[in-house]
Short mmCIF file of C-alpha atoms and ligand atoms in Angstrom, two decimals:
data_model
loop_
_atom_site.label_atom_id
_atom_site.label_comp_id
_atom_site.label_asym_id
_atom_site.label_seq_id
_atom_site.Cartn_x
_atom_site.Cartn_y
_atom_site.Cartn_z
CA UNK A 1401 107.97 211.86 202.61
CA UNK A 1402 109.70 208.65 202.02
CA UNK A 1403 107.51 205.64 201.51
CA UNK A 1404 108.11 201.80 201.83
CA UNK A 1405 105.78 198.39 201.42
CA UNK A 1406 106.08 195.90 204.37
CA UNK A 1407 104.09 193.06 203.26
CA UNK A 1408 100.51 194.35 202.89
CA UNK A 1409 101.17 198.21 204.83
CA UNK A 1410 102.44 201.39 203.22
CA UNK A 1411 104.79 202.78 205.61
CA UNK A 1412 105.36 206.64 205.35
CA UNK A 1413 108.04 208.80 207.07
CA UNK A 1414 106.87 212.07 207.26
CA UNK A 1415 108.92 215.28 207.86
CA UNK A 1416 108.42 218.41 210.25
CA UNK A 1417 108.87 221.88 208.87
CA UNK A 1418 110.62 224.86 210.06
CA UNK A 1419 109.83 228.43 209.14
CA UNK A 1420 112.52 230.26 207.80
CA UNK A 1421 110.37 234.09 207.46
CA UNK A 1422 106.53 234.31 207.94
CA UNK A 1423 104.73 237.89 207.58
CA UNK A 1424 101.29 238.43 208.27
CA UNK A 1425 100.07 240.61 205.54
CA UNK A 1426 96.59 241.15 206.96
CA UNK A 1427 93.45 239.49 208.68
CA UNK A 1428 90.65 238.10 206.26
CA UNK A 1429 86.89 238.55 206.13
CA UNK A 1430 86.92 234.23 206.97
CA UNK A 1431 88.76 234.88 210.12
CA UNK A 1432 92.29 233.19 208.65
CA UNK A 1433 95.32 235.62 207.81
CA UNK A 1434 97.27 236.01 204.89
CA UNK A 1435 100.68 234.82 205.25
CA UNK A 1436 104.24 235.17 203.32
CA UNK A 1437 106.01 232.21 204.73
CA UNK A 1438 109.11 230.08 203.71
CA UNK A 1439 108.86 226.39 205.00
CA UNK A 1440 111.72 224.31 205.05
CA UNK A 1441 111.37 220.35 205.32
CA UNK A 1442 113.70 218.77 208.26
CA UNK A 1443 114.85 215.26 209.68
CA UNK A 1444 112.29 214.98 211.61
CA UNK A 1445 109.70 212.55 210.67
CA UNK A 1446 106.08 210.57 212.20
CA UNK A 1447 106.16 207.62 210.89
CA UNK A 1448 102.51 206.59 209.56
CA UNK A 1449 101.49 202.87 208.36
CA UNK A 1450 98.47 201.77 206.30
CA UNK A 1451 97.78 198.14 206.02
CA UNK A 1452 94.05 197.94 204.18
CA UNK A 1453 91.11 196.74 206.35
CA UNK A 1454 87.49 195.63 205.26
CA UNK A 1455 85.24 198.92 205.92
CA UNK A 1456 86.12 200.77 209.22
CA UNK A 1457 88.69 203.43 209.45
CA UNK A 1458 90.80 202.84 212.31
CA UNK A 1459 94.00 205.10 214.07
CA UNK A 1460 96.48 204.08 216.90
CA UNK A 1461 98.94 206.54 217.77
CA UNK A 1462 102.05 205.82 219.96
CA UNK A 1463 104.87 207.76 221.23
CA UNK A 1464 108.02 207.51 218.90
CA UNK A 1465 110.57 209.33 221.41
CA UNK A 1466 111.88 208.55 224.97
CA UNK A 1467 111.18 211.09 227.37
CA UNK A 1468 108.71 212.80 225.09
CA UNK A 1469 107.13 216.07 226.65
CA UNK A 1470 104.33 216.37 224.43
CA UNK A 1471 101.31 214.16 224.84
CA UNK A 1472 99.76 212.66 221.44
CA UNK A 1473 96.97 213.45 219.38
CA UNK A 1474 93.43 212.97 219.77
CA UNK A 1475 91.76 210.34 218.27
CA UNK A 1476 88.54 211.39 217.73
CA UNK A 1477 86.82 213.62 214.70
CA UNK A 1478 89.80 216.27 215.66
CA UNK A 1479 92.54 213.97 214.78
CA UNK A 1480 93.57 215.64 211.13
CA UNK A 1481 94.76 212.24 209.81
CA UNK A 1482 91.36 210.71 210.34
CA UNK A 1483 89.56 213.70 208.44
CA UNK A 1484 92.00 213.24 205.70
CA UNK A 1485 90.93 209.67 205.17
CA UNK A 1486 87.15 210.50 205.60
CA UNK A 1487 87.14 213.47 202.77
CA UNK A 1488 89.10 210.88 200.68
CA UNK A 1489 86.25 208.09 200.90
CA UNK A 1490 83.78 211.13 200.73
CA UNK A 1491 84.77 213.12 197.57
CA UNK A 1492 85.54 209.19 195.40
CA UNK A 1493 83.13 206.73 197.24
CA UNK A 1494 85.35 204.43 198.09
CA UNK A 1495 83.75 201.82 200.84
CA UNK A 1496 87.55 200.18 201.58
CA UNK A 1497 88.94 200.22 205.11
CA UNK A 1498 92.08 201.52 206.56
CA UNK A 1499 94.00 200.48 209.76
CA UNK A 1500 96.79 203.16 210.53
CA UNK A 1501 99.07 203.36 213.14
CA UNK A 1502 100.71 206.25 213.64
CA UNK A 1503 104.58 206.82 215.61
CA UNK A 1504 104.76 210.87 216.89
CA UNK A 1505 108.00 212.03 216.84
CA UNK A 1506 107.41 215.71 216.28
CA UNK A 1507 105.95 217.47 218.78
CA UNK A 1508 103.03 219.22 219.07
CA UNK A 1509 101.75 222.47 219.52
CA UNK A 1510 105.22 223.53 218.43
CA UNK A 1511 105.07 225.39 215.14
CA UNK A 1512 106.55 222.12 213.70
CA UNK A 1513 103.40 221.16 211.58
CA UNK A 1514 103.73 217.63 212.99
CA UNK A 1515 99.69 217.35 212.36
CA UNK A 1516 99.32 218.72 208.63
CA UNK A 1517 102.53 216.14 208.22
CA UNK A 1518 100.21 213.55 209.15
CA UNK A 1519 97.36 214.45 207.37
CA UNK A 1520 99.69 214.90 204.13
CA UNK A 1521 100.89 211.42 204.21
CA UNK A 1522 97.43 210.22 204.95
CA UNK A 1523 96.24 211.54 201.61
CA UNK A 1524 99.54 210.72 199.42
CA UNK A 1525 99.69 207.63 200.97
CA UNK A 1526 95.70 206.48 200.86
CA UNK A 1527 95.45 207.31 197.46
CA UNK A 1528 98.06 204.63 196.66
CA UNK A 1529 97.13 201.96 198.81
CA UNK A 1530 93.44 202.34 197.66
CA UNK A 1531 94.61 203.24 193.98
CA UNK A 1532 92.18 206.34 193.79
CA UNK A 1533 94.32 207.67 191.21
CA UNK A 1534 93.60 211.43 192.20
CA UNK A 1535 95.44 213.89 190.52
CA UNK A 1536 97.75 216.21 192.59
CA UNK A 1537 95.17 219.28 191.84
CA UNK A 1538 92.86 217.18 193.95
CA UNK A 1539 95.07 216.17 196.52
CA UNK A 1540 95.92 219.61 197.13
CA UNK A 1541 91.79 220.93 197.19
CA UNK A 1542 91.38 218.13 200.14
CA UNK A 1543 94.67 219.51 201.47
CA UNK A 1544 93.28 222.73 201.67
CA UNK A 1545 90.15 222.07 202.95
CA UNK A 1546 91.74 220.26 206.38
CA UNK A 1547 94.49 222.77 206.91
CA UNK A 1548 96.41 225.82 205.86
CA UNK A 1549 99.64 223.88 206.13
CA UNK A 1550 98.96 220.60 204.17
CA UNK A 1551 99.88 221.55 201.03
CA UNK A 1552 103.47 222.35 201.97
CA UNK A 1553 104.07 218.54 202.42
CA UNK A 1554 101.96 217.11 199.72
CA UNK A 1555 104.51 217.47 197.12
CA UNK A 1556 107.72 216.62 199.36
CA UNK A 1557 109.62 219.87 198.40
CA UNK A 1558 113.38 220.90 200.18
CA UNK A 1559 111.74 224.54 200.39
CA UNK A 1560 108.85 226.56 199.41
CA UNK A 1561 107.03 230.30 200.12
CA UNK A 1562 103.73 229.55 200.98
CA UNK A 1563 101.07 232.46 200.36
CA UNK A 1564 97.36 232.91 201.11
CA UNK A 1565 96.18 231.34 204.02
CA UNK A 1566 99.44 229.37 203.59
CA UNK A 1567 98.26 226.69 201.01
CA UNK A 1568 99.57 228.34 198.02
CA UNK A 1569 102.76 226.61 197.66
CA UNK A 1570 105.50 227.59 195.03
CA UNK A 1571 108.66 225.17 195.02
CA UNK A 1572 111.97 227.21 195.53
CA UNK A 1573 115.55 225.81 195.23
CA UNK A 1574 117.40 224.85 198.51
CA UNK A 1575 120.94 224.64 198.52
CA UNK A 1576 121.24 222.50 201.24
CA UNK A 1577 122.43 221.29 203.75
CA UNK A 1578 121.48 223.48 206.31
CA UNK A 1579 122.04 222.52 210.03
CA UNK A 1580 119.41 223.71 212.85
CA UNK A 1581 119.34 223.28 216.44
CA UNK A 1582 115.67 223.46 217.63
CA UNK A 1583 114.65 223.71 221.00
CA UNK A 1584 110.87 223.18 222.46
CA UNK A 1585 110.03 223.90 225.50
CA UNK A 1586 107.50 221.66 227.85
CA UNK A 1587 104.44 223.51 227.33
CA UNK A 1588 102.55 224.19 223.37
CA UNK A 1589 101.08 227.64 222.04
CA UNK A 1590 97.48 226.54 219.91
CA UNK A 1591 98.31 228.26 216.39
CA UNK A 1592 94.71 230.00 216.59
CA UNK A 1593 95.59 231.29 220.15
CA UNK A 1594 98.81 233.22 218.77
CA UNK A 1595 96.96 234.66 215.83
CA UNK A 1596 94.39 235.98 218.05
CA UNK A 1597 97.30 237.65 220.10
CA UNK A 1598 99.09 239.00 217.33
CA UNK A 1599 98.80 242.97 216.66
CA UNK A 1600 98.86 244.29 213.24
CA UNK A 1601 100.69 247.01 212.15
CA UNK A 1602 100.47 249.55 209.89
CA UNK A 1603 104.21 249.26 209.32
CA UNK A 1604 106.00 247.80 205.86
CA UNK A 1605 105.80 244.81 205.54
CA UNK A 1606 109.32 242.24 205.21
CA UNK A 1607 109.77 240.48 202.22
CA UNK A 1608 110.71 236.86 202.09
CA UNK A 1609 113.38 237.57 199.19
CA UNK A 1610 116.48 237.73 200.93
CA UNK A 1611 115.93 235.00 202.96
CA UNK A 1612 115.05 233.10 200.14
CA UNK A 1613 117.88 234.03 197.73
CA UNK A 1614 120.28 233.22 200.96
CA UNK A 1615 118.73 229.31 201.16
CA UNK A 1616 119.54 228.99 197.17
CA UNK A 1617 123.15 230.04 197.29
CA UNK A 1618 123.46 227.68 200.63
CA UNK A 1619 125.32 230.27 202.51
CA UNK A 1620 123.92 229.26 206.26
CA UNK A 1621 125.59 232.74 207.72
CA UNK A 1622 123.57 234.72 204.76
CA UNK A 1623 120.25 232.72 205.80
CA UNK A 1624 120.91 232.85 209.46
CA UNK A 1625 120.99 236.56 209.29
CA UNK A 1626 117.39 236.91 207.46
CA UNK A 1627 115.65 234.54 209.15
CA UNK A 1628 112.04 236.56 210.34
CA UNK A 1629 108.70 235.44 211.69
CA UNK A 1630 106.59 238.12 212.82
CA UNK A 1631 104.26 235.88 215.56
CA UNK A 1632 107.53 235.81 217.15
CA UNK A 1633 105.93 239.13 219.86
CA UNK A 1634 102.42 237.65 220.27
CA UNK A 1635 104.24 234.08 221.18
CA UNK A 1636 106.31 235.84 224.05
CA UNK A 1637 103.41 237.32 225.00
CA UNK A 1638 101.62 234.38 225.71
CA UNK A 1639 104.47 232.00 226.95
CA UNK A 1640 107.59 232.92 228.77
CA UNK A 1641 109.62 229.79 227.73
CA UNK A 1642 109.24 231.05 224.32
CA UNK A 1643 111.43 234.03 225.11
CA UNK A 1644 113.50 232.04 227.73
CA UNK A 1645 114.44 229.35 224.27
CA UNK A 1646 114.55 232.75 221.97
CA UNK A 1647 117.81 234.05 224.54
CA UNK A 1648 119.50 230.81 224.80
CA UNK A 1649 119.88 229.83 221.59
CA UNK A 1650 120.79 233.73 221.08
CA UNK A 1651 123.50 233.14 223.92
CA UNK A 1652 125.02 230.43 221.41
CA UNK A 1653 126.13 232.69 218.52
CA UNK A 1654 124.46 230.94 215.77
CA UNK A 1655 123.88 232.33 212.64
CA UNK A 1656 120.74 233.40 213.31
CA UNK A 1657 117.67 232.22 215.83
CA UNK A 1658 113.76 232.62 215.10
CA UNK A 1659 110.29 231.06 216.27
CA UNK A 1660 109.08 227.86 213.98
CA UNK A 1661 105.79 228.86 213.15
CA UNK A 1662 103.72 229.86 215.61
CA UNK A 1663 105.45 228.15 218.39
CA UNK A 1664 106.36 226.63 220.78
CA UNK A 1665 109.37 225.24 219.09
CA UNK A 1666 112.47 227.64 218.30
CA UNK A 1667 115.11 227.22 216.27
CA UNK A 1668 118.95 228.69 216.06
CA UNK A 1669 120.64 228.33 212.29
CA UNK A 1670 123.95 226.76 212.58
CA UNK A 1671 127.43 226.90 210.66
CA UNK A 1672 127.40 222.94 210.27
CA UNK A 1673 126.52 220.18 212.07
CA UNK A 1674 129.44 220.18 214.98
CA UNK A 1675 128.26 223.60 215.77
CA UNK A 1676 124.73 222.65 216.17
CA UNK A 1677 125.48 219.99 218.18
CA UNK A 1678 127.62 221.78 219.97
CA UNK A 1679 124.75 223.86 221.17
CA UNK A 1680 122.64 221.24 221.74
CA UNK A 1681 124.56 220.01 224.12
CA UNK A 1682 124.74 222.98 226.09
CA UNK A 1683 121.00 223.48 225.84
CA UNK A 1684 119.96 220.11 226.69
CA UNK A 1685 121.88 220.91 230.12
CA UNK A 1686 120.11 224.74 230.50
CA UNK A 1687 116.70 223.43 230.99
CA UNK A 1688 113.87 220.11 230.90
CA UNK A 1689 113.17 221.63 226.61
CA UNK A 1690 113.54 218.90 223.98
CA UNK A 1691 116.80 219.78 222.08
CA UNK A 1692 116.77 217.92 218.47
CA UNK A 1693 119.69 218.26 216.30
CA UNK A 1694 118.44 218.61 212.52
CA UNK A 1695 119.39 219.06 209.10
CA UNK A 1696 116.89 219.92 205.89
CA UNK A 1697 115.80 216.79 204.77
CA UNK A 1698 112.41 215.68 202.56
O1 C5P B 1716 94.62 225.99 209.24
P1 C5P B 1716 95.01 225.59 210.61
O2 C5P B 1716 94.07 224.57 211.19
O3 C5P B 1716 96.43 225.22 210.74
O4 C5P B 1716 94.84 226.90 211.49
C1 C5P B 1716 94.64 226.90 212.88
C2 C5P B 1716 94.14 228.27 213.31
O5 C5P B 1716 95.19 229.25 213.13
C3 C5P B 1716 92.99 228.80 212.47
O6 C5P B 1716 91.75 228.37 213.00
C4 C5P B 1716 93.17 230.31 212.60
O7 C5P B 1716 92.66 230.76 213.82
C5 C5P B 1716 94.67 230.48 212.65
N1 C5P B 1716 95.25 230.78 211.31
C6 C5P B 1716 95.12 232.06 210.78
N2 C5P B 1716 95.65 232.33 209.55
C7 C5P B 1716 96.32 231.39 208.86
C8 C5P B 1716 96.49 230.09 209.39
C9 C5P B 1716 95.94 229.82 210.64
O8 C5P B 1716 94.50 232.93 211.39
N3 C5P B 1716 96.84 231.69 207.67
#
């Protein structure tokens, strides 16, 4: 997250996140799975502002992008960025007001965690405009009480593994750059709908070691060829363009290709940034997907 005043309003540019591996180790009596997952942060970013209000909470969301598939978020109780400033005012009793406006950029529905993004820089950036002074054990507990995929962003890390429902989050060194291509095609997957399709195995499990050990030396061939994310099957299963990204980024030769999450969004691993914009390029001609060109970024 990178944060800036403009007179009175906090502005916050929040990344997206791509999955490097994610295992499902096993469905839990509360419905939820538990995950191994490595999250990267990319240059990708919403861009959220705060300016301080008298008692109402408000949110306006706009499109950030030209030609932008997606639609945006609701803006009801759903919207994850309102709930994060509610539980703040909740859990301290603060009466103060928030107007936010909030600039999409990263799609939805695509595995990019675009939403928990949000709601992350809602409660970073709310506690400093309202000076709650919460301590980052209690930013993370309202974290993980709106999402499994909050906590990832709280702290701004390069890279992490992410265990338990995927809000245990444990820093790990990024030697980075890395360069991705990421395409998304029109239409989202709903994260609960691929869980629901997903069929567990009794098979071994992958570890997210290699992958892991690849991203700290910074070799992008090395990382390329251990990237994993087992709701890759259920995701074809349920949408075709997911398989129809999956081959032509695998057409391009990269160093390796996987699903973000639990889709739609898919992403290839690239040598440097000429080759992935190489095949951006060439994918932005194969079909109506959103092609971004990205690098690791916080
Ligand atoms: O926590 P989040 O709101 O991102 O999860 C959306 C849905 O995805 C959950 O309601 C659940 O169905 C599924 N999920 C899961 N196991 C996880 C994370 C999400 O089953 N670890």
């Amino acid at each position: 997250m990178r944060f800036r005043m403009t007179g009175p309003s906090l502005v916050i540019d929040t990344p997206a996140k791509l999955n490097l591996h994610l295992e499902v180790l096993g469905r839990r009596p509360d419905g939820f799975h538990d995950l191994e997952t490595v999250m990267v942060s990319i240059g990708l970013y919403d861009t959220l502002v705060l300016t301080p209000a008298d008692e109402q909470i408000e949110l306006q969301c706009r499109a950030g992008r030209v030609g932008q598939n997606a639609g945006l978020p609701p803006l009801g109780h759903g919207n994850l960025v309102l709930q994060a400033a509610e539980l703040l005012r909740e859990r301290t009793g603060w009466r103060q007001g928030v107007s936010m406006s909030l600039t999409k950029r990263i799609p939805m529905e695509a595995g990019l965690g675009g939403g928990s993004s949000d709601a992350a820089a809602a409660l970073v950036g709310l506690n400093r405009l309202w000076a709650l002074g919460l301590k980052p054990r209690e930013l993370h507990a309202a974290a993980a009480r709106l999402g499994s995929d909050i906590n990832f962003f709280l702290d701004s890390l390069p890279m992490a593994v992410c265990r338990g429902r995927g809000e245990e989050v444990e820093a790990q060194p990024l030697q980075g750059p890395l360069w991705f291509v990421v395409v998304k095609p029109p239409a989202g997957l709903s994260t609960a709908s691929v869980f629901l399709e997903l069929k567990l195995g009794a098979g071994t499990r992958r570890s997210s070691a290699d992958v892991v050990a690849a991203a700290a030396s910074g070799d992008p061939a090395k990382c390329g060829a251990s990237v994993f994310n087992a709701l890759e099957a259920p995701a074809i299963r349920l949408s075709d363009a997911v398989r129809v990204a999956l081959g032509q980024l695998r057409s391009e030769r990269l160093t390796g290709v996987a699903l973000s999450g639990s889709g739609t969004a898919c992403y290839g691993l690239c040598r440097n940034r000429n080759q992935a914009q190489r095949a951006a390029s060439r994918l932005r001609a194969a079909g109506d997907q959103e092609v971004f060109v990205v690098q690791t970024a916080i």
